[in-house]
């Protein structure tokens, strides 16, 4: 059975830094994939590879738009389910016609939102392919 990698780490090093020095180290640590500051410092000290995260901020707008579209679709889907439930309970034809008209309006909105999602997905894909 393998022991944990840090099980034999019994020695402690205390180091004092200025606020600026600590901020610089912390900034680099947060840009890395290391979960703990001690892991980052240990890798840095022993010249091991440190994987840094890369974030394409130009995709933020597209991600936000996609999230908004998803929320809108969820709300419309909920409304559509309410319409279907109401249609099953209707007894008179005039009520039925009003709900059919409402259903057609919601269906058009859903189709428009789906086209919007397709458009944004295409833009995101094109952006990723350019990177």
CSV table of C-alpha atoms in Angstrom, one decimal:
chain,number,residue,atom,x,y,z
A,1,UNK,CA,0.0,0.0,0.0
A,2,UNK,CA,1.4,3.4,-1.0
A,3,UNK,CA,1.8,6.0,1.7
A,4,UNK,CA,0.8,9.6,1.1
A,5,UNK,CA,3.4,11.7,-0.6
A,6,UNK,CA,3.7,14.2,2.3
A,7,UNK,CA,3.6,11.7,5.1
A,8,UNK,CA,7.3,12.1,5.8
A,9,UNK,CA,7.3,15.9,5.8
A,10,UNK,CA,8.2,16.8,9.3
A,11,UNK,CA,10.3,19.9,8.8
A,12,UNK,CA,8.8,23.4,8.8
A,13,UNK,CA,10.2,26.6,7.2
A,14,UNK,CA,8.9,30.0,8.4
A,15,UNK,CA,9.4,32.9,6.0
A,16,UNK,CA,8.4,36.5,6.4
A,17,UNK,CA,7.4,38.5,3.3
A,18,UNK,CA,6.3,42.0,2.6
A,19,UNK,CA,2.7,42.6,1.5
A,20,UNK,CA,3.8,43.2,-2.0
A,21,UNK,CA,5.9,40.0,-2.1
A,22,UNK,CA,3.1,38.0,-0.7
A,23,UNK,CA,0.6,39.5,-3.2
A,24,UNK,CA,2.9,38.6,-6.1
A,25,UNK,CA,3.2,35.0,-4.9
A,26,UNK,CA,-0.5,34.8,-4.3
A,27,UNK,CA,-1.3,36.1,-7.7
A,28,UNK,CA,0.9,33.5,-9.4
A,29,UNK,CA,-0.5,30.8,-7.1
A,30,UNK,CA,-4.1,31.7,-8.0
A,31,UNK,CA,-3.2,31.5,-11.7
A,32,UNK,CA,-2.0,27.9,-11.2
A,33,UNK,CA,-3.9,24.7,-10.8
A,34,UNK,CA,-2.3,24.0,-7.4
A,35,UNK,CA,-5.0,23.5,-4.7
A,36,UNK,CA,-2.8,24.7,-1.8
A,37,UNK,CA,-0.3,27.5,-1.5
A,38,UNK,CA,2.2,25.1,0.0
A,39,UNK,CA,2.0,22.8,-3.0
A,40,UNK,CA,2.6,25.8,-5.3
A,41,UNK,CA,5.6,27.0,-3.2
A,42,UNK,CA,7.1,23.4,-3.0
A,43,UNK,CA,6.8,23.0,-6.8
A,44,UNK,CA,8.3,26.4,-7.4
A,45,UNK,CA,11.2,25.8,-4.9
A,46,UNK,CA,12.1,22.4,-6.5
A,47,UNK,CA,11.8,23.6,-10.1
A,48,UNK,CA,8.9,21.3,-10.9
A,49,UNK,CA,6.4,22.1,-13.6
A,50,UNK,CA,3.5,24.3,-12.5
A,51,UNK,CA,0.5,24.2,-14.6
A,52,UNK,CA,-1.2,27.5,-15.0
A,53,UNK,CA,-4.8,28.0,-15.9
A,54,UNK,CA,-5.6,29.9,-19.1
A,55,UNK,CA,-8.9,31.7,-19.4
A,56,UNK,CA,-10.0,33.1,-22.7
A,57,UNK,CA,-11.9,36.2,-21.5
A,58,UNK,CA,-13.2,37.0,-24.9
A,59,UNK,CA,-15.6,34.0,-24.5
A,60,UNK,CA,-17.1,35.6,-21.4
A,61,UNK,CA,-19.7,37.5,-23.4
A,62,UNK,CA,-20.8,34.4,-25.3
A,63,UNK,CA,-21.0,32.4,-22.1
A,64,UNK,CA,-23.1,35.0,-20.4
A,65,UNK,CA,-25.4,35.2,-23.4
A,66,UNK,CA,-25.7,31.4,-23.5
A,67,UNK,CA,-26.6,31.3,-19.8
A,68,UNK,CA,-29.3,34.0,-20.3
A,69,UNK,CA,-30.7,32.0,-23.2
A,70,UNK,CA,-30.8,28.9,-21.2
A,71,UNK,CA,-32.7,30.7,-18.4
A,72,UNK,CA,-35.2,32.1,-20.8
A,73,UNK,CA,-35.7,28.6,-22.4
A,74,UNK,CA,-36.3,27.1,-19.0
A,75,UNK,CA,-38.9,29.8,-18.2
A,76,UNK,CA,-40.6,29.3,-21.5
A,77,UNK,CA,-40.6,25.5,-21.1
A,78,UNK,CA,-42.2,25.9,-17.7
A,79,UNK,CA,-44.9,28.1,-19.2
A,80,UNK,CA,-45.4,25.6,-22.0
A,81,UNK,CA,-45.9,22.8,-19.5
A,82,UNK,CA,-48.5,24.9,-17.7
A,83,UNK,CA,-50.3,25.5,-21.0
A,84,UNK,CA,-50.4,21.8,-21.7
A,85,UNK,CA,-51.8,21.0,-18.2
A,86,UNK,CA,-54.5,23.7,-18.7
A,87,UNK,CA,-55.4,22.3,-22.1
A,88,UNK,CA,-56.1,18.9,-20.5
A,89,UNK,CA,-58.5,20.4,-18.0
A,90,UNK,CA,-60.6,22.6,-20.4
A,91,UNK,CA,-64.2,21.7,-21.0
A,92,UNK,CA,-65.4,24.4,-23.3
A,93,UNK,CA,-64.3,25.2,-26.9
A,94,UNK,CA,-63.8,29.0,-26.4
A,95,UNK,CA,-61.3,28.4,-23.6
A,96,UNK,CA,-59.6,25.9,-25.7
A,97,UNK,CA,-59.1,28.5,-28.6
A,98,UNK,CA,-57.5,31.0,-26.2
A,99,UNK,CA,-55.0,28.5,-24.9
A,100,UNK,CA,-54.2,27.3,-28.4
A,101,UNK,CA,-53.3,30.9,-29.4
A,102,UNK,CA,-51.2,31.2,-26.3
A,103,UNK,CA,-49.5,27.9,-27.1
A,104,UNK,CA,-48.7,29.1,-30.7
A,105,UNK,CA,-47.1,32.3,-29.4
A,106,UNK,CA,-45.0,30.4,-26.9
A,107,UNK,CA,-43.9,28.0,-29.6
A,108,UNK,CA,-42.8,30.8,-31.8
A,109,UNK,CA,-40.8,32.3,-28.9
A,110,UNK,CA,-39.1,28.9,-28.2
A,111,UNK,CA,-38.2,28.6,-31.9
A,112,UNK,CA,-36.7,32.1,-31.9
A,113,UNK,CA,-34.6,31.3,-28.7
A,114,UNK,CA,-33.4,28.0,-30.2
A,115,UNK,CA,-32.2,29.9,-33.3
A,116,UNK,CA,-30.4,32.4,-30.9
A,117,UNK,CA,-28.7,29.5,-29.1
A,118,UNK,CA,-27.6,28.0,-32.4
A,119,UNK,CA,-26.2,31.3,-33.5
A,120,UNK,CA,-24.3,31.9,-30.3
A,121,UNK,CA,-23.0,28.3,-30.2
A,122,UNK,CA,-21.7,28.8,-33.8
A,123,UNK,CA,-19.9,32.0,-32.7
A,124,UNK,CA,-18.3,30.2,-29.7
A,125,UNK,CA,-17.2,27.3,-31.9
A,126,UNK,CA,-15.7,29.7,-34.4
A,127,UNK,CA,-13.9,31.6,-31.6
A,128,UNK,CA,-12.5,28.4,-30.1
A,129,UNK,CA,-11.3,27.2,-33.5
A,130,UNK,CA,-9.4,30.5,-34.0
A,131,UNK,CA,-7.6,30.1,-30.7
